[in-house]
Structures are given as C-alpha cells and as structure tokens.
Coordinates of C-alpha atoms in Angstrom, one line a residue:
Chain A
X1 CA 40.6 101.1 -83.5
X2 CA 39.2 103.2 -80.7
X3 CA 35.5 104.0 -80.0
X4 CA 33.9 106.0 -77.2
X5 CA 32.3 102.7 -76.1
X6 CA 32.6 99.2 -77.2
X7 CA 30.2 98.6 -80.1
X8 CA 27.5 96.0 -79.4
X9 CA 28.5 94.0 -82.4
X10 CA 32.3 94.3 -81.9
X11 CA 32.8 90.5 -81.7
X12 CA 31.0 90.0 -85.1
X13 CA 32.3 92.9 -87.2
X14 CA 35.5 92.6 -89.0
X15 CA 37.6 95.4 -90.6
X16 CA 38.4 94.3 -94.1
X17 CA 42.1 94.3 -95.1
X18 CA 43.6 94.8 -98.5
X19 CA 46.9 94.0 -100.1
X20 CA 48.1 96.8 -102.2
X21 CA 49.9 96.2 -105.5
X22 CA 51.5 99.1 -107.5
X23 CA 52.7 98.5 -111.1
X24 CA 55.5 101.1 -110.9
X25 CA 56.5 101.0 -114.6
X26 CA 52.9 101.9 -115.8
X27 CA 52.4 104.8 -113.4
X28 CA 52.4 108.3 -114.8
X29 CA 52.5 110.1 -111.4
X30 CA 49.1 111.8 -111.4
X31 CA 48.9 111.6 -107.6
X32 CA 45.1 110.8 -107.7
X33 CA 45.6 107.7 -105.5
X34 CA 47.7 109.5 -103.0
X35 CA 45.3 112.4 -102.7
X36 CA 42.1 110.4 -102.5
X37 CA 43.1 107.4 -100.4
X38 CA 40.7 107.7 -97.4
X39 CA 43.2 105.9 -95.1
X40 CA 46.3 107.8 -96.2
X41 CA 48.1 104.6 -97.1
X42 CA 50.1 106.1 -100.0
X43 CA 52.7 108.8 -100.5
X44 CA 54.6 110.0 -103.5
X45 CA 58.0 108.3 -103.8
X46 CA 61.2 110.1 -104.4
X47 CA 62.3 107.5 -106.9
X48 CA 61.7 107.6 -110.6
X49 CA 60.3 104.9 -112.9
X50 CA 61.8 104.5 -116.4
X51 CA 59.4 107.0 -117.9
X52 CA 60.7 109.7 -115.4
X53 CA 57.5 109.8 -113.2
X54 CA 57.4 109.5 -109.5
X55 CA 55.2 106.5 -108.6
X56 CA 53.4 106.3 -105.3
X57 CA 54.6 104.0 -102.5
X58 CA 52.7 102.4 -99.7
X59 CA 53.9 103.9 -96.4
X60 CA 51.1 102.5 -94.2
X61 CA 50.0 99.3 -96.0
X62 CA 48.5 98.0 -92.8
X63 CA 45.8 100.7 -92.9
X64 CA 44.4 99.6 -96.3
X65 CA 40.8 98.5 -95.9
X66 CA 40.4 97.3 -99.5
X67 CA 38.0 100.1 -100.6
X68 CA 39.3 99.9 -104.1
X69 CA 39.1 103.7 -104.6
X70 CA 42.7 103.9 -105.8
X71 CA 42.0 101.1 -108.3
X72 CA 38.9 102.8 -109.5
X73 CA 40.4 106.3 -109.9
X74 CA 43.8 105.3 -111.4
X75 CA 43.6 106.3 -115.1
X76 CA 46.6 104.1 -115.9
X77 CA 45.4 100.8 -114.4
X78 CA 48.6 100.8 -112.4
X79 CA 47.4 100.2 -108.8
X80 CA 45.1 97.6 -107.4
X81 CA 43.9 96.0 -104.1
X82 CA 43.5 92.3 -103.4
X83 CA 41.3 91.0 -100.6
X84 CA 43.2 89.5 -97.7
X85 CA 41.6 87.0 -95.4
X86 CA 39.8 89.1 -92.8
X87 CA 40.9 88.9 -89.2
X88 CA 39.1 90.5 -86.3
X89 CA 40.7 93.8 -85.3
X90 CA 40.9 94.4 -81.5
X91 CA 38.5 97.1 -80.5
X92 CA 39.4 99.5 -77.8
X93 CA 36.3 100.9 -76.0
X94 CA 35.6 103.5 -73.4
X95 CA 33.8 102.9 -70.1
X96 CA 32.1 99.6 -70.8
X97 CA 35.2 97.8 -72.1
Chain B
X1 CA 35.6 85.8 -110.7
X2 CA 36.2 85.3 -114.3
X3 CA 34.2 87.5 -116.7
X4 CA 31.7 85.8 -118.9
X5 CA 32.6 85.6 -122.6
X6 CA 36.4 85.8 -122.0
X7 CA 38.1 82.7 -123.2
X8 CA 39.8 80.5 -120.5
X9 CA 43.1 80.7 -122.3
X10 CA 43.1 84.5 -122.0
X11 CA 42.4 84.3 -118.3
X12 CA 45.1 81.7 -117.8
X13 CA 47.6 83.8 -119.8
X14 CA 47.0 86.8 -117.5
X15 CA 49.4 86.4 -114.6
X16 CA 48.3 86.8 -111.1
X17 CA 50.5 89.8 -110.8
X18 CA 48.5 91.6 -113.4
X19 CA 45.8 94.2 -112.8
X20 CA 42.3 92.8 -112.3
X21 CA 41.2 94.8 -115.4
X22 CA 43.5 92.7 -117.6
X23 CA 40.9 90.2 -118.9
X24 CA 38.9 93.2 -120.3
X25 CA 41.7 95.1 -122.0
X26 CA 44.3 94.3 -124.6
X27 CA 47.2 94.5 -122.2
X28 CA 49.8 94.2 -124.9
X29 CA 48.8 97.8 -125.9
X30 CA 49.4 99.2 -122.5
X31 CA 50.6 101.7 -121.4
X32 CA 47.9 103.7 -123.3
X33 CA 48.5 107.0 -125.1
X34 CA 46.5 109.1 -122.7
X35 CA 48.4 111.9 -120.9
X36 CA 49.1 111.8 -117.2
X37 CA 46.0 112.8 -115.2
X38 CA 43.6 112.3 -118.2
X39 CA 40.3 111.0 -117.0
X40 CA 39.5 108.6 -119.9
X41 CA 41.3 105.7 -118.2
X42 CA 39.1 106.3 -115.1
X43 CA 35.9 106.2 -117.3
X44 CA 37.1 102.9 -118.9
X45 CA 37.7 101.5 -115.5
X46 CA 34.2 102.5 -114.4
X47 CA 32.7 100.9 -117.4
X48 CA 34.6 97.6 -116.7
X49 CA 33.5 97.8 -113.1
X50 CA 29.9 98.1 -114.4
X51 CA 30.4 95.0 -116.5
X52 CA 31.8 93.1 -113.5
X53 CA 28.9 94.3 -111.3
X54 CA 26.3 93.1 -113.8
X55 CA 28.3 90.0 -114.8
X56 CA 27.6 91.0 -118.4
X57 CA 28.3 88.4 -121.1
X58 CA 31.0 90.1 -123.0
X59 CA 30.1 88.3 -126.3
X60 CA 26.9 90.4 -126.3
X61 CA 28.6 93.7 -125.9
X62 CA 30.2 95.9 -128.6
X63 CA 32.0 99.2 -128.3
X64 CA 32.2 101.7 -131.1
X65 CA 34.4 104.8 -131.0
X66 CA 35.1 107.7 -133.3
X67 CA 38.3 109.7 -133.7
X68 CA 40.1 111.6 -130.9
X69 CA 41.8 110.7 -127.6
X70 CA 38.6 108.9 -126.5
X71 CA 38.4 107.1 -129.8
X72 CA 41.3 105.0 -128.7
X73 CA 39.0 103.1 -126.2
X74 CA 37.7 100.8 -129.0
X75 CA 41.3 99.6 -129.6
X76 CA 42.1 99.0 -126.0
X77 CA 39.1 96.9 -124.9
X78 CA 39.1 93.2 -125.4
X79 CA 35.6 93.2 -126.9
X80 CA 34.1 93.3 -130.3
X81 CA 34.9 96.9 -131.1
X82 CA 35.2 99.2 -134.0
X83 CA 37.1 102.5 -134.5
X84 CA 35.1 104.4 -137.0
X85 CA 35.8 107.5 -139.1
X86 CA 35.4 110.9 -137.5
X87 CA 32.0 111.6 -136.1
X88 CA 30.5 108.3 -137.4
X89 CA 30.3 106.0 -134.4
X90 CA 26.6 106.5 -134.0
X91 CA 25.6 105.6 -137.6
X92 CA 27.9 102.5 -137.4
X93 CA 26.4 101.6 -134.0
X94 CA 22.9 102.0 -135.3
X95 CA 23.6 99.6 -138.1
X96 CA 25.2 97.2 -135.7
X97 CA 22.2 97.3 -133.4
X98 CA 19.7 96.8 -136.2
X99 CA 21.6 93.9 -137.7
X100 CA 21.9 92.1 -134.4
X101 CA 19.4 93.5 -131.9
X102 CA 20.7 91.1 -129.2
X103 CA 23.9 93.2 -128.9
X104 CA 24.4 95.9 -126.3
X105 CA 26.0 98.6 -128.4
X106 CA 28.1 101.2 -126.5
X107 CA 29.3 104.3 -128.2
X108 CA 32.4 105.6 -126.3
X109 CA 33.6 108.8 -127.8
X110 CA 34.7 112.4 -127.2
X111 CA 32.8 115.7 -127.2
X112 CA 34.2 116.9 -130.5
X113 CA 33.5 113.6 -132.2
X114 CA 29.9 113.3 -131.0
X115 CA 28.7 116.9 -130.9
X116 CA 30.7 118.6 -133.7
X117 CA 31.5 116.3 -136.5
X118 CA 28.9 113.8 -135.5
X119 CA 26.4 116.2 -134.1
X120 CA 23.7 115.5 -136.7
X121 CA 23.9 111.8 -136.0
X122 CA 23.7 112.4 -132.3
X123 CA 20.5 114.4 -132.4
X124 CA 18.8 112.0 -134.8
X125 CA 19.7 108.9 -132.8
X126 CA 18.3 110.6 -129.7
X127 CA 15.2 111.6 -131.6
X128 CA 14.6 108.1 -132.9
X129 CA 15.4 106.7 -129.4
X130 CA 17.7 104.2 -131.0
X131 CA 18.8 101.6 -128.5
X132 CA 22.4 102.8 -128.0
X133 CA 24.4 103.5 -124.9
X134 CA 26.3 106.7 -125.6
X135 CA 29.2 107.6 -123.3
X136 CA 30.7 111.1 -124.1
X137 CA 34.0 112.0 -122.5
X138 CA 33.9 115.8 -122.4
X139 CA 37.2 117.6 -121.8
X140 CA 36.0 120.9 -123.4
X141 CA 38.7 120.9 -126.1
X142 CA 40.0 119.0 -129.1
X143 CA 42.9 117.3 -127.3
X144 CA 44.5 115.1 -129.9
X145 CA 44.8 117.8 -132.6
X146 CA 46.4 120.5 -130.5
X147 CA 43.7 122.2 -128.4
X148 CA 41.3 123.9 -130.8
X149 CA 38.0 125.2 -129.6
X150 CA 35.2 122.6 -129.5
X151 CA 31.4 123.1 -129.5
X152 CA 31.6 122.4 -125.7
X153 CA 34.4 124.9 -124.9
X154 CA 32.8 127.2 -122.3
X155 CA 32.6 131.0 -123.0
X156 CA 35.8 132.9 -122.3
X157 CA 38.0 129.8 -122.1
X158 CA 41.3 130.1 -124.0
X159 CA 42.2 127.5 -126.7
X160 CA 44.6 127.4 -129.5
X161 CA 42.1 128.9 -131.9
X162 CA 40.6 131.4 -129.4
X163 CA 43.7 133.0 -127.9
X164 CA 41.6 135.9 -126.5
X165 CA 39.0 133.6 -125.1
X166 CA 36.1 131.8 -126.7
X167 CA 33.2 134.0 -127.7
X168 CA 30.8 131.3 -128.9
X169 CA 28.2 129.9 -126.5
X170 CA 28.8 126.2 -126.0
X171 CA 26.5 123.2 -126.3
X172 CA 25.1 121.8 -123.2
X173 CA 25.2 118.1 -124.3
X174 CA 22.8 116.9 -121.5
X175 CA 20.2 119.5 -122.5
X176 CA 20.7 118.6 -126.2
X177 CA 20.2 114.9 -125.6
X178 CA 17.2 115.4 -123.3
X179 CA 15.5 117.8 -125.7
X180 CA 16.0 115.4 -128.6
X181 CA 14.3 112.6 -126.6
X182 CA 16.9 110.5 -124.9
X183 CA 15.6 107.9 -122.4
X184 CA 18.4 108.4 -119.9
X185 CA 20.7 111.5 -119.4
X186 CA 23.3 111.8 -116.7
X187 CA 26.5 113.9 -116.1
X188 CA 29.3 112.9 -113.8
X189 CA 33.0 113.9 -113.5
X190 CA 36.0 111.6 -113.5
X191 CA 36.1 112.1 -109.7
X192 CA 32.7 110.5 -109.1
X193 CA 33.9 106.9 -109.9
X194 CA 31.3 105.1 -107.8
X195 CA 28.4 107.1 -109.2
X196 CA 29.8 106.8 -112.7
X197 CA 29.9 103.0 -112.3
X198 CA 26.3 103.0 -111.1
X199 CA 25.2 105.2 -114.1
X200 CA 27.0 102.8 -116.5
X201 CA 25.4 99.8 -114.8
X202 CA 22.0 101.5 -115.2
X203 CA 22.4 102.3 -118.9
X204 CA 23.6 98.8 -119.7
X205 CA 20.2 97.4 -118.8
X206 CA 18.1 100.3 -119.9
X207 CA 16.5 100.2 -123.4
X208 CA 16.5 103.3 -125.6
X209 CA 19.0 106.1 -126.2
X210 CA 21.0 106.5 -123.0
X211 CA 23.6 109.3 -122.6
X212 CA 26.2 109.8 -119.9
X213 CA 28.5 112.8 -120.1
X214 CA 31.8 112.3 -118.2
X215 CA 33.6 115.5 -117.5
X216 CA 37.3 114.8 -117.5
X217 CA 40.5 116.9 -116.9
X218 CA 42.7 117.7 -119.9
X219 CA 45.9 118.8 -118.2
X220 CA 48.0 119.0 -121.3
X221 CA 45.9 121.5 -123.3
X222 CA 42.8 122.8 -121.6
X223 CA 44.3 123.3 -118.1
X224 CA 47.6 124.5 -119.5
X225 CA 46.1 127.1 -121.8
X226 CA 43.7 128.3 -119.1
X227 CA 46.2 128.1 -116.3
X228 CA 44.1 125.8 -114.2
X229 CA 47.1 123.9 -112.8
X230 CA 47.6 120.1 -112.9
X231 CA 45.1 117.4 -113.4
X232 CA 45.1 117.0 -109.6
X233 CA 44.1 120.7 -109.2
X234 CA 41.2 120.1 -111.6
X235 CA 40.1 117.0 -109.6
X236 CA 40.1 119.2 -106.5
X237 CA 38.1 121.8 -108.4
X238 CA 35.5 119.1 -109.2
X239 CA 35.5 118.1 -105.6
X240 CA 34.8 121.7 -104.4
X241 CA 32.5 122.9 -107.2
X242 CA 30.3 120.0 -108.2
X243 CA 26.7 120.2 -107.2
X244 CA 24.7 117.0 -107.3
X245 CA 21.1 117.6 -108.4
X246 CA 19.3 114.5 -109.5
X247 CA 16.3 115.3 -111.7
X248 CA 17.5 118.8 -112.4
X249 CA 16.0 120.5 -115.4
X250 CA 18.7 119.9 -118.2
X251 CA 18.2 123.4 -119.5
X252 CA 19.6 124.7 -116.2
X253 CA 22.7 122.6 -116.2
X254 CA 24.9 124.8 -118.5
X255 CA 28.6 124.6 -117.7
X256 CA 30.1 128.1 -117.1
X257 CA 33.9 128.7 -117.1
X258 CA 35.0 128.7 -113.4
X259 CA 31.4 128.1 -112.2
X260 CA 29.8 125.1 -110.5
X261 CA 29.3 121.9 -112.4
X262 CA 25.8 120.4 -111.9
X263 CA 26.0 116.6 -111.9
X264 CA 23.4 113.9 -111.5
X265 CA 20.9 111.8 -113.3
X266 CA 18.7 114.4 -115.1
X267 CA 16.4 112.2 -117.2
X268 CA 15.2 108.6 -116.7
X269 CA 12.1 107.9 -118.7
X270 CA 10.7 105.1 -120.8
X271 CA 9.8 106.3 -124.3
X272 CA 9.4 103.4 -126.8
X273 CA 12.6 102.7 -128.7
X274 CA 12.9 102.9 -132.5
X275 CA 12.4 99.2 -132.9
X276 CA 9.3 99.2 -130.7
X277 CA 7.8 102.0 -132.7
X278 CA 8.5 100.1 -135.9
X279 CA 7.0 96.9 -134.5
X280 CA 3.9 98.7 -133.3
X281 CA 3.2 100.8 -136.4
X282 CA 4.3 98.3 -139.1
X283 CA 2.8 95.5 -137.2
X284 CA -0.6 97.3 -137.4
X285 CA -0.3 98.3 -141.0
X286 CA 1.2 95.1 -142.4
X287 CA -0.1 92.5 -140.0
X288 CA 1.4 89.0 -140.7
X289 CA 3.7 90.3 -143.4
X290 CA 5.8 92.1 -140.8
X291 CA 8.1 90.4 -138.3
X292 CA 10.6 92.2 -136.0
X293 CA 12.0 94.9 -138.1
X294 CA 11.6 93.0 -141.4
X295 CA 9.0 93.5 -144.0
X296 CA 8.4 90.0 -145.4
X297 CA 8.1 89.3 -149.1
X298 CA 4.9 90.3 -150.8
X299 CA 4.1 93.2 -148.5
X300 CA 2.9 96.4 -150.1
X301 CA 0.8 94.5 -152.7
X302 CA -2.4 95.0 -150.8

C-alpha cells in the first residue's frame, strides 16, 4: 500500500486479511456483493450454477480485508469471509521512507 | 464463537465449510423461498449479527411471524418461533410475553401483515407500550399473493389491483408507531446493513414497544410493475436517495414514490411499559394482594 509519507505507526498497524468462501449452489445472482465490495474483489462469473444463476467469483482475493460487507448484504447466506492470520503489509512511503 | 443457547451437537454437525449463520438457521430448509435480490434475507442476517454482537442467550429469544414472504422467517430461524395466522403475530407475541416475561419476543413480519390485516393489533400494542420488538419488512406491496396494493403502497405506484396507479394515500408506519406511543422507532433500508444491525442491537435491550421498519426491494412485483429495474437498481436508488436524519419528526418522513427516503432513528424514549403501568397502578390499589402481573386470591373483597 502506498502513502504520501510513511505513517508513524506503520510498524504496528496491520492490514486485516480475509479468506473468501462462496457457496455457488445457493447463490441467486443478485450482484449485491459484486457491486458493494469496497475492494473490488469480486466479479460476476460467466458460469452458471444448477439453478441457472451466475454466481460471483473472486478475481482479486488477495485484496480482501475481511470487512464482512458481502456476508452482511448477501440475502441468500451464500458468501462469507473468514479471518486469516494477520501479517504486516509492507508500506511504501514518500520522502521519509 | 459459539452462540449461547445452541446445543453443542448442532454446532458440531455444522461443517466448517458452512456459512457462519448456520447455527442460527435451519439450514436443511435452505435455499429459502425469497426471490433473487429480495431484502428479507439481509434483514435476517442483520438480526443474527445483532444476536452475535450482544451474545444473546438464544433460549431467551422468541420470534413470531405472520403470513406473507416475511412470515417465513419464523420457520427458518433455529429459535423458539411461531408462524401465526394472518395479521395475528402481535396478539400471539403479547400472550407469549405476558406468560413468560423473561423472553425477548421479536415480531418479524411484513407491511401487509402488520399494518393491514393486523393494523388494529399494531396500534394497540404500541399504545399499551407492550414489551415487543417489532421488525416490519416493508416492500410496499403484497408480494406473496401476486402484487396487490398494500396500505403502504405509495401514491401513483402501479400494482396488480391499481393498474392506473394507486390513488390512496399510504400509511407512514414510523409516524403511526410514534403517534401511538412506541418507545423506539427507526427506519432503514436493506442497504444500510451496519446501521440496521445497530438498530436491532438497540431494540433487543430496550424495554417497551420498539419498531424498526426495513425498506426492502421487491424486484419480482413492485419493481417489475413500476419499471424500476432489477433489485440492484433499487439498491442503487436507496444509495442515491436516502437521507439520514436522526431525530426527524416522524410526521415529516412520508415515503413518496420516486422521492427521497428519510431514514434514521426517529424516536427513542422511555415511557413505562404495560407491565410497569400494571405493577404501579395495581400495586397501589391492591397492595400485598398483587404480585408482578398477578392478582392474588382474595383480592377485590375489600
């Protein structure tokens, strides 16, 4: 992640990571998770599930920050995030780095 | 974290690949009957998130629903729940609360069930300030029966029974509940999941009649008949046209077709509940012969 200068607490702060799980067969293709993911992790897939809906697929799973918004907004209980052990993310700063 | 009140065997039977909501729902009934993009599932998830946030003991919670799409909630939750006849969740919940005042009784039903068929029960439960948590999922139409006009259908909106547009002024449920004396009144849409969760967490611990209106998309009927696009288009409409005004005067929060939706926590007050009124009044009149909602034998012979 890039900032205009290195944050003073860069060594202490960790960016949370989430592991995305999609229950493809339960999805009804409403696109809410794709539209409202703040990190643009998801995209609609071209494939069908057995009900004939297009489920989402994770195209940038490494961007997931475990915010749980997809899990909260999904009316079908078909997507959820699990917490991954947090690891420090290298911070790229400006002048002071 | 395992939710309180859920048997260990149930938690063990839920595989790790299952959704975290699984301990709270009867997963053998999934997928549910609600249409794609319907917001009722989101409202259920927000309620479950509120249970998780408060670490509620689920043995002390009961959900009562009426008839309609939202009425199905009672059958899907893994709680003590009851699916009542049309319009009667509030009388049933009132009896449940009075028989066991330790229970947190939640009424989870739709706008037609609560405001049309059960409208009388709704206003009187609010007037008495009965200790119920009423969650009304409002999609402006009778969804399950084919899209007839409901008491909440906005003016000029097209439904199956109003093909030239609705000419009846609708109920503003938040205003109705506040005017009748509810302790807590809030309105959110299915898009405001975090604020909805917070509102549910607030009503679960607040005594008295608490009312939360959840505006949800009905893409199959309301949006199709009014050419509002898909459920996602309605969510974008909520995003662009919702005005959050905490403490707004409920009379000024009418929903106009195509207009802004005023959301927020409108009322949060502490009127005494029905049981507190009874305890106070009958306690004074009957003295020792009265104990917690019960008139003991021999009272009235003074």
